[in-house]
Amino acid sequence: EVQVVESGGTLVQPGRSLRLSCTTSGFTFGDYVMTWVRQAPGKGLEWVGFVREKGTTEYAASVRGRFTISRDDSKSIAYLQMNSLKIEDTGVYYCARAPPWELPDWWGQGTMVTVSS
Amino acid sequence: DVVMTQSPLSLPVTLGQPASISCRSSQSLVYSDGNTYLSWFQQRPGHSPRRLIYRVSNRDSGVPDRFSGSGSGSDFTLKISRVEAEDVGVYYCMEGTHSWTFGQGTRVEIK
């Protein structure tokens, strides 16, 4: 059974850093793009970025230069490193897998990040 | 940047009646390989998103056949032939041709 589980969300002060993890099982991790999508409280979905199977990355303009997505294929885990956090980064962060050349087909349950002083 | 515009943003529907959601992109979503990377997602209250449709009109495994997607170029539609109570939630279109962008979402509720 496919499983995607996010962890690491917490309360953090503005300007600080936080790393989220996305632990997966039940599929061949190395064959998939791994992506992060966030949702501010009461708002819609916002794509954050993704890491391709070979490790190259793309990011939304709102996080480019502050956030870094990486992957460890040996552990089937994807990461979202968030630096210089802003209040507007508050929200639920979802990890999802995407088949090559397709949009995300399996999502985790999300982890909450609150940026506040 | 591509802008995805959904309408309506709120859709009250009577049980058993059809529903239709429009999604328009500011640029064509036809990729150089000939495919159109447009998907529809459902987010039920308190749940994670779930993909319903990929590449405009392909239904995901386990998705009821009352859901259908259509369209081409920059104009797309999600239809629910007969709305059921479990269909309540927010529906998003998303493009993957350019730089992965969601529409604003359409809230489907029962009248």
mmCIF file of N, CA, C and O in Angstrom, chain A residues 2-89:
data_model
loop_
_atom_site.group_PDB
_atom_site.id
_atom_site.type_symbol
_atom_site.label_atom_id
_atom_site.label_comp_id
_atom_site.label_asym_id
_atom_site.label_seq_id
_atom_site.Cartn_x
_atom_site.Cartn_y
_atom_site.Cartn_z
ATOM 1 N N VAL A 2 0.550 2.195 -0.857
ATOM 2 C CA VAL A 2 1.293 3.453 -0.918
ATOM 3 C C VAL A 2 1.054 4.267 0.348
ATOM 4 O O VAL A 2 -0.084 4.426 0.788
ATOM 5 N N GLN A 3 2.138 4.752 0.921
ATOM 6 C CA GLN A 3 2.031 5.643 2.080
ATOM 7 C C GLN A 3 2.957 6.841 1.888
ATOM 8 O O GLN A 3 4.109 6.686 1.459
ATOM 9 N N VAL A 4 2.428 8.016 2.202
ATOM 10 C CA VAL A 4 3.188 9.263 2.172
ATOM 11 C C VAL A 4 2.889 9.980 3.476
ATOM 12 O O VAL A 4 1.728 10.307 3.747
ATOM 13 N N VAL A 5 3.914 10.191 4.291
ATOM 14 C CA VAL A 5 3.697 10.741 5.629
ATOM 15 C C VAL A 5 4.642 11.917 5.862
ATOM 16 O O VAL A 5 5.872 11.739 5.867
ATOM 17 N N GLU A 6 4.063 13.084 6.074
ATOM 18 C CA GLU A 6 4.842 14.280 6.378
ATOM 19 C C GLU A 6 5.083 14.397 7.879
ATOM 20 O O GLU A 6 4.248 13.958 8.673
ATOM 21 N N SER A 7 6.195 15.022 8.224
ATOM 22 C CA SER A 7 6.480 15.289 9.628
ATOM 23 C C SER A 7 7.383 16.509 9.731
ATOM 24 O O SER A 7 7.971 16.941 8.735
ATOM 25 N N GLY A 8 7.467 17.040 10.946
ATOM 26 C CA GLY A 8 8.357 18.162 11.200
ATOM 27 C C GLY A 8 7.676 19.497 11.381
ATOM 28 O O GLY A 8 8.332 20.477 11.762
ATOM 29 N N GLY A 9 6.383 19.563 11.136
ATOM 30 C CA GLY A 9 5.692 20.834 11.287
ATOM 31 C C GLY A 9 5.620 21.256 12.751
ATOM 32 O O GLY A 9 5.475 20.431 13.648
ATOM 33 N N THR A 10 5.737 22.551 12.987
ATOM 34 C CA THR A 10 5.732 23.068 14.353
ATOM 35 C C THR A 10 5.548 24.580 14.332
ATOM 36 O O THR A 10 5.384 25.170 13.254
ATOM 37 N N LEU A 11 5.577 25.184 15.491
ATOM 38 C CA LEU A 11 5.560 26.634 15.623
ATOM 39 C C LEU A 11 7.004 27.132 15.549
ATOM 40 O O LEU A 11 7.879 26.639 16.275
ATOM 41 N N VAL A 12 7.252 28.136 14.713
ATOM 42 C CA VAL A 12 8.613 28.652 14.544
ATOM 43 C C VAL A 12 8.539 30.168 14.391
ATOM 44 O O VAL A 12 7.548 30.705 13.870
ATOM 45 N N GLN A 13 9.571 30.850 14.850
ATOM 46 C CA GLN A 13 9.596 32.305 14.784
ATOM 47 C C GLN A 13 9.964 32.792 13.381
ATOM 48 O O GLN A 13 10.710 32.105 12.653
ATOM 49 N N PRO A 14 9.490 33.976 13.014
ATOM 50 C CA PRO A 14 9.897 34.535 11.720
ATOM 51 C C PRO A 14 11.411 34.656 11.614
ATOM 52 O O PRO A 14 12.089 34.975 12.606
ATOM 53 N N GLY A 15 11.940 34.365 10.445
ATOM 54 C CA GLY A 15 13.366 34.443 10.210
ATOM 55 C C GLY A 15 14.126 33.152 10.502
ATOM 56 O O GLY A 15 15.281 33.006 10.079
ATOM 57 N N ARG A 16 13.466 32.232 11.197
ATOM 58 C CA ARG A 16 14.125 30.980 11.545
ATOM 59 C C ARG A 16 13.976 29.948 10.420
ATOM 60 O O ARG A 16 13.343 30.219 9.394
ATOM 61 N N SER A 17 14.575 28.786 10.628
ATOM 62 C CA SER A 17 14.554 27.710 9.635
ATOM 63 C C SER A 17 13.811 26.494 10.181
ATOM 64 O O SER A 17 13.671 26.323 11.396
ATOM 65 N N LEU A 18 13.362 25.654 9.241
ATOM 66 C CA LEU A 18 12.648 24.442 9.618
ATOM 67 C C LEU A 18 12.809 23.445 8.484
ATOM 68 O O LEU A 18 12.797 23.834 7.305
ATOM 69 N N ARG A 19 12.953 22.169 8.822
ATOM 70 C CA ARG A 19 13.011 21.137 7.800
ATOM 71 C C ARG A 19 11.854 20.167 7.980
ATOM 72 O O ARG A 19 11.660 19.617 9.072
ATOM 73 N N LEU A 20 11.102 19.963 6.907
ATOM 74 C CA LEU A 20 10.039 18.972 6.884
ATOM 75 C C LEU A 20 10.530 17.712 6.189
ATOM 76 O O LEU A 20 11.352 17.782 5.276
ATOM 77 N N SER A 21 10.007 16.580 6.630
ATOM 78 C CA SER A 21 10.333 15.296 6.008
ATOM 79 C C SER A 21 9.080 14.666 5.427
ATOM 80 O O SER A 21 7.972 14.864 5.942
ATOM 81 N N CYS A 22 9.274 13.901 4.381
ATOM 82 C CA CYS A 22 8.188 13.172 3.725
ATOM 83 C C CYS A 22 8.658 11.728 3.574
ATOM 84 O O CYS A 22 9.477 11.419 2.703
ATOM 85 N N THR A 23 8.164 10.869 4.446
ATOM 86 C CA THR A 23 8.572 9.471 4.465
ATOM 87 C C THR A 23 7.575 8.650 3.674
ATOM 88 O O THR A 23 6.367 8.756 3.892
ATOM 89 N N THR A 24 8.091 7.834 2.764
ATOM 90 C CA THR A 24 7.199 7.097 1.866
ATOM 91 C C THR A 24 7.475 5.600 1.902
ATOM 92 O O THR A 24 8.546 5.144 2.337
ATOM 93 N N SER A 25 6.497 4.847 1.440
ATOM 94 C CA SER A 25 6.647 3.404 1.289
ATOM 95 C C SER A 25 5.588 2.907 0.327
ATOM 96 O O SER A 25 4.639 3.629 -0.002
ATOM 97 N N GLY A 26 5.765 1.678 -0.130
ATOM 98 C CA GLY A 26 4.754 1.051 -0.977
ATOM 99 C C GLY A 26 4.895 1.313 -2.458
ATOM 100 O O GLY A 26 4.032 0.897 -3.238
ATOM 101 N N PHE A 27 5.945 2.028 -2.857
ATOM 102 C CA PHE A 27 6.188 2.251 -4.291
ATOM 103 C C PHE A 27 7.679 2.484 -4.509
ATOM 104 O O PHE A 27 8.436 2.701 -3.560
ATOM 105 N N THR A 28 8.098 2.431 -5.747
ATOM 106 C CA THR A 28 9.503 2.633 -6.084
ATOM 107 C C THR A 28 9.801 4.129 -6.096
ATOM 108 O O THR A 28 9.569 4.828 -7.077
ATOM 109 N N PHE A 29 10.301 4.608 -4.967
ATOM 110 C CA PHE A 29 10.484 6.043 -4.722
ATOM 111 C C PHE A 29 11.268 6.721 -5.845
ATOM 112 O O PHE A 29 10.899 7.803 -6.300
ATOM 113 N N GLY A 30 12.328 6.074 -6.286
ATOM 114 C CA GLY A 30 13.205 6.671 -7.287
ATOM 115 C C GLY A 30 12.554 6.908 -8.637
ATOM 116 O O GLY A 30 13.098 7.634 -9.473
ATOM 117 N N ASP A 31 11.389 6.329 -8.859
ATOM 118 C CA ASP A 31 10.696 6.464 -10.142
ATOM 119 C C ASP A 31 9.757 7.671 -10.181
ATOM 120 O O ASP A 31 9.119 7.925 -11.201
ATOM 121 N N TYR A 32 9.654 8.397 -9.075
ATOM 122 C CA TYR A 32 8.650 9.458 -8.967
ATOM 123 C C TYR A 32 9.263 10.815 -8.672
ATOM 124 O O TYR A 32 10.281 10.922 -7.972
ATOM 125 N N VAL A 33 8.612 11.852 -9.198
ATOM 126 C CA VAL A 33 8.844 13.225 -8.776
ATOM 127 C C VAL A 33 8.177 13.391 -7.413
ATOM 128 O O VAL A 33 7.091 12.851 -7.176
ATOM 129 N N MET A 34 8.829 14.103 -6.513
ATOM 130 C CA MET A 34 8.244 14.387 -5.209
ATOM 131 C C MET A 34 8.024 15.898 -5.098
ATOM 132 O O MET A 34 8.924 16.699 -5.372
ATOM 133 N N THR A 35 6.816 16.254 -4.696
ATOM 134 C CA THR A 35 6.443 17.661 -4.688
ATOM 135 C C THR A 35 5.886 18.081 -3.336
ATOM 136 O O THR A 35 5.418 17.252 -2.552
ATOM 137 N N TRP A 36 5.962 19.364 -3.044
ATOM 138 C CA TRP A 36 5.366 19.952 -1.852
ATOM 139 C C TRP A 36 4.343 21.009 -2.288
ATOM 140 O O TRP A 36 4.611 21.816 -3.187
ATOM 141 N N VAL A 37 3.202 20.948 -1.624
ATOM 142 C CA VAL A 37 2.111 21.889 -1.864
ATOM 143 C C VAL A 37 1.669 22.400 -0.501
ATOM 144 O O VAL A 37 1.598 21.625 0.455
ATOM 145 N N ARG A 38 1.357 23.681 -0.382
ATOM 146 C CA ARG A 38 0.927 24.202 0.904
ATOM 147 C C ARG A 38 -0.446 24.843 0.802
ATOM 148 O O ARG A 38 -0.917 25.185 -0.290
ATOM 149 N N GLN A 39 -1.040 25.017 1.987
ATOM 150 C CA GLN A 39 -2.386 25.599 2.063
ATOM 151 C C GLN A 39 -2.469 26.472 3.300
ATOM 152 O O GLN A 39 -2.463 25.958 4.425
ATOM 153 N N ALA A 40 -2.515 27.769 3.100
ATOM 154 C CA ALA A 40 -2.685 28.695 4.215
ATOM 155 C C ALA A 40 -4.070 28.484 4.829
ATOM 156 O O ALA A 40 -4.992 28.018 4.144
ATOM 157 N N PRO A 41 -4.241 28.813 6.094
ATOM 158 C CA PRO A 41 -5.529 28.592 6.772
ATOM 159 C C PRO A 41 -6.698 29.218 6.023
ATOM 160 O O PRO A 41 -6.683 30.416 5.715
ATOM 161 N N GLY A 42 -7.668 28.392 5.652
ATOM 162 C CA GLY A 42 -8.852 28.871 4.957
ATOM 163 C C GLY A 42 -8.651 29.266 3.509
ATOM 164 O O GLY A 42 -9.567 29.826 2.889
ATOM 165 N N LYS A 43 -7.475 28.968 2.963
ATOM 166 C CA LYS A 43 -7.157 29.372 1.588
ATOM 167 C C LYS A 43 -7.018 28.164 0.673
ATOM 168 O O LYS A 43 -7.197 27.025 1.077
ATOM 169 N N GLY A 44 -6.670 28.433 -0.585
ATOM 170 C CA GLY A 44 -6.530 27.389 -1.575
ATOM 171 C C GLY A 44 -5.145 26.751 -1.572
ATOM 172 O O GLY A 44 -4.293 27.052 -0.736
ATOM 173 N N LEU A 45 -4.948 25.850 -2.516
ATOM 174 C CA LEU A 45 -3.690 25.128 -2.642
ATOM 175 C C LEU A 45 -2.666 25.959 -3.403
ATOM 176 O O LEU A 45 -3.000 26.615 -4.393
ATOM 177 N N GLU A 46 -1.413 25.918 -2.939
ATOM 178 C CA GLU A 46 -0.316 26.618 -3.604
ATOM 179 C C GLU A 46 0.838 25.649 -3.790
ATOM 180 O O GLU A 46 1.383 25.113 -2.820
ATOM 181 N N TRP A 47 1.241 25.452 -5.038
ATOM 182 C CA TRP A 47 2.399 24.613 -5.316
ATOM 183 C C TRP A 47 3.655 25.299 -4.805
ATOM 184 O O TRP A 47 3.862 26.494 -5.028
ATOM 185 N N VAL A 48 4.512 24.525 -4.096
ATOM 186 C CA VAL A 48 5.748 25.067 -3.527
ATOM 187 C C VAL A 48 6.941 24.737 -4.408
ATOM 188 O O VAL A 48 7.768 25.605 -4.727
ATOM 189 N N GLY A 49 7.045 23.465 -4.817
ATOM 190 C CA GLY A 49 8.162 23.057 -5.642
ATOM 191 C C GLY A 49 8.225 21.547 -5.757
ATOM 192 O O GLY A 49 7.413 20.836 -5.150
ATOM 193 N N PHE A 50 9.174 21.063 -6.562
ATOM 194 C CA PHE A 50 9.349 19.621 -6.665
ATOM 195 C C PHE A 50 10.805 19.268 -6.933
ATOM 196 O O PHE A 50 11.611 20.113 -7.340
ATOM 197 N N VAL A 51 11.108 17.996 -6.682
ATOM 198 C CA VAL A 51 12.415 17.436 -7.017
ATOM 199 C C VAL A 51 12.171 16.279 -7.977
ATOM 200 O O VAL A 51 11.376 15.384 -7.699
ATOM 201 N N ARG A 52 12.829 16.333 -9.121
ATOM 202 C CA ARG A 52 12.649 15.288 -10.110
ATOM 203 C C ARG A 52 13.373 14.005 -9.691
ATOM 204 O O ARG A 52 14.143 14.006 -8.718
ATOM 205 N N GLU A 53 13.158 12.967 -10.444
ATOM 206 C CA GLU A 53 13.754 11.667 -10.128
ATOM 207 C C GLU A 53 15.280 11.762 -10.052
ATOM 208 O O GLU A 53 15.915 11.095 -9.242
ATOM 209 N N LYS A 54 15.873 12.595 -10.893
ATOM 210 C CA LYS A 54 17.330 12.683 -10.925
ATOM 211 C C LYS A 54 17.872 13.787 -10.018
ATOM 212 O O LYS A 54 19.072 14.051 -10.023
ATOM 213 N N GLY A 55 16.975 14.438 -9.259
ATOM 214 C CA GLY A 55 17.433 15.386 -8.250
ATOM 215 C C GLY A 55 17.362 16.853 -8.629
ATOM 216 O O GLY A 55 17.614 17.709 -7.781
ATOM 217 N N THR A 56 17.008 17.167 -9.879
ATOM 218 C CA THR A 56 16.865 18.578 -10.226
ATOM 219 C C THR A 56 15.567 19.115 -9.636
ATOM 220 O O THR A 56 14.631 18.344 -9.369
ATOM 221 N N THR A 57 15.528 20.407 -9.425
ATOM 222 C CA THR A 57 14.406 21.011 -8.692
ATOM 223 C C THR A 57 13.803 22.198 -9.425
ATOM 224 O O THR A 57 14.446 22.829 -10.265
ATOM 225 N N GLU A 58 12.542 22.490 -9.078
ATOM 226 C CA GLU A 58 11.843 23.689 -9.533
ATOM 227 C C GLU A 58 11.064 24.237 -8.352
ATOM 228 O O GLU A 58 10.578 23.463 -7.518
ATOM 229 N N TYR A 59 10.935 25.573 -8.307
ATOM 230 C CA TYR A 59 10.257 26.200 -7.172
ATOM 231 C C TYR A 59 9.295 27.285 -7.641
ATOM 232 O O TYR A 59 9.502 27.923 -8.677
ATOM 233 N N ALA A 60 8.283 27.521 -6.801
ATOM 234 C CA ALA A 60 7.420 28.677 -7.008
ATOM 235 C C ALA A 60 8.206 29.948 -6.687
ATOM 236 O O ALA A 60 9.115 29.936 -5.855
ATOM 237 N N ALA A 61 7.832 31.031 -7.340
ATOM 238 C CA ALA A 61 8.543 32.296 -7.150
ATOM 239 C C ALA A 61 8.501 32.763 -5.691
ATOM 240 O O ALA A 61 9.454 33.376 -5.199
ATOM 241 N N SER A 62 7.431 32.432 -4.983
ATOM 242 C CA SER A 62 7.242 32.901 -3.604
ATOM 243 C C SER A 62 8.237 32.285 -2.621
ATOM 244 O O SER A 62 8.438 32.824 -1.524
ATOM 245 N N VAL A 63 8.863 31.171 -3.003
ATOM 246 C CA VAL A 63 9.782 30.497 -2.070
ATOM 247 C C VAL A 63 11.184 30.330 -2.647
ATOM 248 O O VAL A 63 12.101 29.908 -1.935
ATOM 249 N N ARG A 64 11.358 30.668 -3.923
ATOM 250 C CA ARG A 64 12.647 30.459 -4.573
ATOM 251 C C ARG A 64 13.727 31.248 -3.856
ATOM 252 O O ARG A 64 13.566 32.427 -3.552
ATOM 253 N N GLY A 65 14.841 30.567 -3.556
ATOM 254 C CA GLY A 65 15.940 31.196 -2.838
ATOM 255 C C GLY A 65 15.861 31.023 -1.331
ATOM 256 O O GLY A 65 16.847 31.244 -0.631
ATOM 257 N N ARG A 66 14.683 30.648 -0.824
ATOM 258 C CA ARG A 66 14.520 30.429 0.620
ATOM 259 C C ARG A 66 14.296 28.955 0.952
ATOM 260 O O ARG A 66 14.707 28.480 2.000
ATOM 261 N N PHE A 67 13.597 28.253 0.056
ATOM 262 C CA PHE A 67 13.256 26.851 0.296
ATOM 263 C C PHE A 67 14.087 25.959 -0.615
ATOM 264 O O PHE A 67 14.393 26.322 -1.759
ATOM 265 N N THR A 68 14.411 24.770 -0.098
ATOM 266 C CA THR A 68 15.154 23.779 -0.879
ATOM 267 C C THR A 68 14.510 22.409 -0.698
ATOM 268 O O THR A 68 14.277 21.981 0.442
ATOM 269 N N ILE A 69 14.245 21.765 -1.804
ATOM 270 C CA ILE A 69 13.701 20.408 -1.768
ATOM 271 C C ILE A 69 14.806 19.439 -2.158
ATOM 272 O O ILE A 69 15.552 19.683 -3.110
ATOM 273 N N SER A 70 14.895 18.351 -1.418
ATOM 274 C CA SER A 70 15.887 17.329 -1.727
ATOM 275 C C SER A 70 15.274 15.956 -1.513
ATOM 276 O O SER A 70 14.144 15.837 -1.018
ATOM 277 N N ARG A 71 16.015 14.936 -1.877
ATOM 278 C CA ARG A 71 15.518 13.576 -1.727
ATOM 279 C C ARG A 71 16.645 12.630 -1.368
ATOM 280 O O ARG A 71 17.802 12.852 -1.761
ATOM 281 N N ASP A 72 16.303 11.597 -0.619
ATOM 282 C CA ASP A 72 17.239 10.526 -0.291
ATOM 283 C C ASP A 72 16.594 9.236 -0.778
ATOM 284 O O ASP A 72 15.740 8.664 -0.093
ATOM 285 N N ASP A 73 16.993 8.802 -1.962
ATOM 286 C CA ASP A 73 16.367 7.627 -2.551
ATOM 287 C C ASP A 73 16.663 6.364 -1.741
ATOM 288 O O ASP A 73 15.880 5.419 -1.759
ATOM 289 N N SER A 74 17.766 6.330 -1.019
ATOM 290 C CA SER A 74 18.107 5.143 -0.232
ATOM 291 C C SER A 74 17.153 4.959 0.943
ATOM 292 O O SER A 74 16.973 3.845 1.433
ATOM 293 N N LYS A 75 16.538 6.087 1.374
ATOM 294 C CA LYS A 75 15.611 6.033 2.509
ATOM 295 C C LYS A 75 14.158 6.270 2.082
ATOM 296 O O LYS A 75 13.259 6.227 2.918
ATOM 297 N N SER A 76 13.937 6.564 0.799
ATOM 298 C CA SER A 76 12.595 6.884 0.285
ATOM 299 C C SER A 76 11.983 8.075 1.013
ATOM 300 O O SER A 76 10.802 8.053 1.380
ATOM 301 N N ILE A 77 12.788 9.087 1.242
ATOM 302 C CA ILE A 77 12.353 10.291 1.961
ATOM 303 C C ILE A 77 12.661 11.526 1.117
ATOM 304 O O ILE A 77 13.741 11.635 0.523
ATOM 305 N N ALA A 78 11.712 12.449 1.107
ATOM 306 C CA ALA A 78 11.923 13.761 0.515
ATOM 307 C C ALA A 78 11.922 14.800 1.642
ATOM 308 O O ALA A 78 11.292 14.598 2.683
ATOM 309 N N TYR A 79 12.633 15.894 1.407
ATOM 310 C CA TYR A 79 12.759 16.926 2.427
ATOM 311 C C TYR A 79 12.379 18.292 1.858
ATOM 312 O O TYR A 79 12.541 18.548 0.663
ATOM 313 N N LEU A 80 11.904 19.140 2.752
ATOM 314 C CA LEU A 80 11.678 20.546 2.416
ATOM 315 C C LEU A 80 12.390 21.373 3.473
ATOM 316 O O LEU A 80 11.963 21.407 4.634
ATOM 317 N N GLN A 81 13.504 21.976 3.074
ATOM 318 C CA GLN A 81 14.252 22.864 3.960
ATOM 319 C C GLN A 81 13.735 24.277 3.754
ATOM 320 O O GLN A 81 13.775 24.806 2.633
ATOM 321 N N MET A 82 13.236 24.880 4.825
ATOM 322 C CA MET A 82 12.654 26.220 4.742
ATOM 323 C C MET A 82 13.490 27.188 5.577
ATOM 324 O O MET A 82 13.601 27.005 6.800
ATOM 325 N N ASN A 83 14.085 28.166 4.930
ATOM 326 C CA ASN A 83 14.897 29.183 5.600
ATOM 327 C C ASN A 83 14.205 30.538 5.532
ATOM 328 O O ASN A 83 13.296 30.750 4.723
ATOM 329 N N SER A 84 14.660 31.447 6.391
ATOM 330 C CA SER A 84 14.122 32.822 6.407
ATOM 331 C C SER A 84 12.599 32.819 6.374
ATOM 332 O O SER A 84 11.963 33.504 5.565
ATOM 333 N N LEU A 85 12.003 32.054 7.280
ATOM 334 C CA LEU A 85 10.551 31.890 7.271
ATOM 335 C C LEU A 85 9.828 33.195 7.544
ATOM 336 O O LEU A 85 10.276 34.032 8.337
ATOM 337 N N LYS A 86 8.708 33.347 6.847
ATOM 338 C CA LYS A 86 7.864 34.528 6.992
ATOM 339 C C LYS A 86 6.498 34.112 7.542
ATOM 340 O O LYS A 86 6.090 32.951 7.422
ATOM 341 N N ILE A 87 5.786 35.066 8.100
ATOM 342 C CA ILE A 87 4.463 34.779 8.638
ATOM 343 C C ILE A 87 3.565 34.181 7.562
ATOM 344 O O ILE A 87 2.778 33.271 7.822
ATOM 345 N N GLU A 88 3.709 34.666 6.333
ATOM 346 C CA GLU A 88 2.866 34.179 5.240
ATOM 347 C C GLU A 88 3.215 32.762 4.772
ATOM 348 O O GLU A 88 2.538 32.208 3.913
ATOM 349 N N ASP A 89 4.241 32.157 5.370
ATOM 350 C CA ASP A 89 4.550 30.754 5.080
ATOM 351 C C ASP A 89 3.720 29.812 5.949
ATOM 352 O O ASP A 89 3.792 28.587 5.792
#
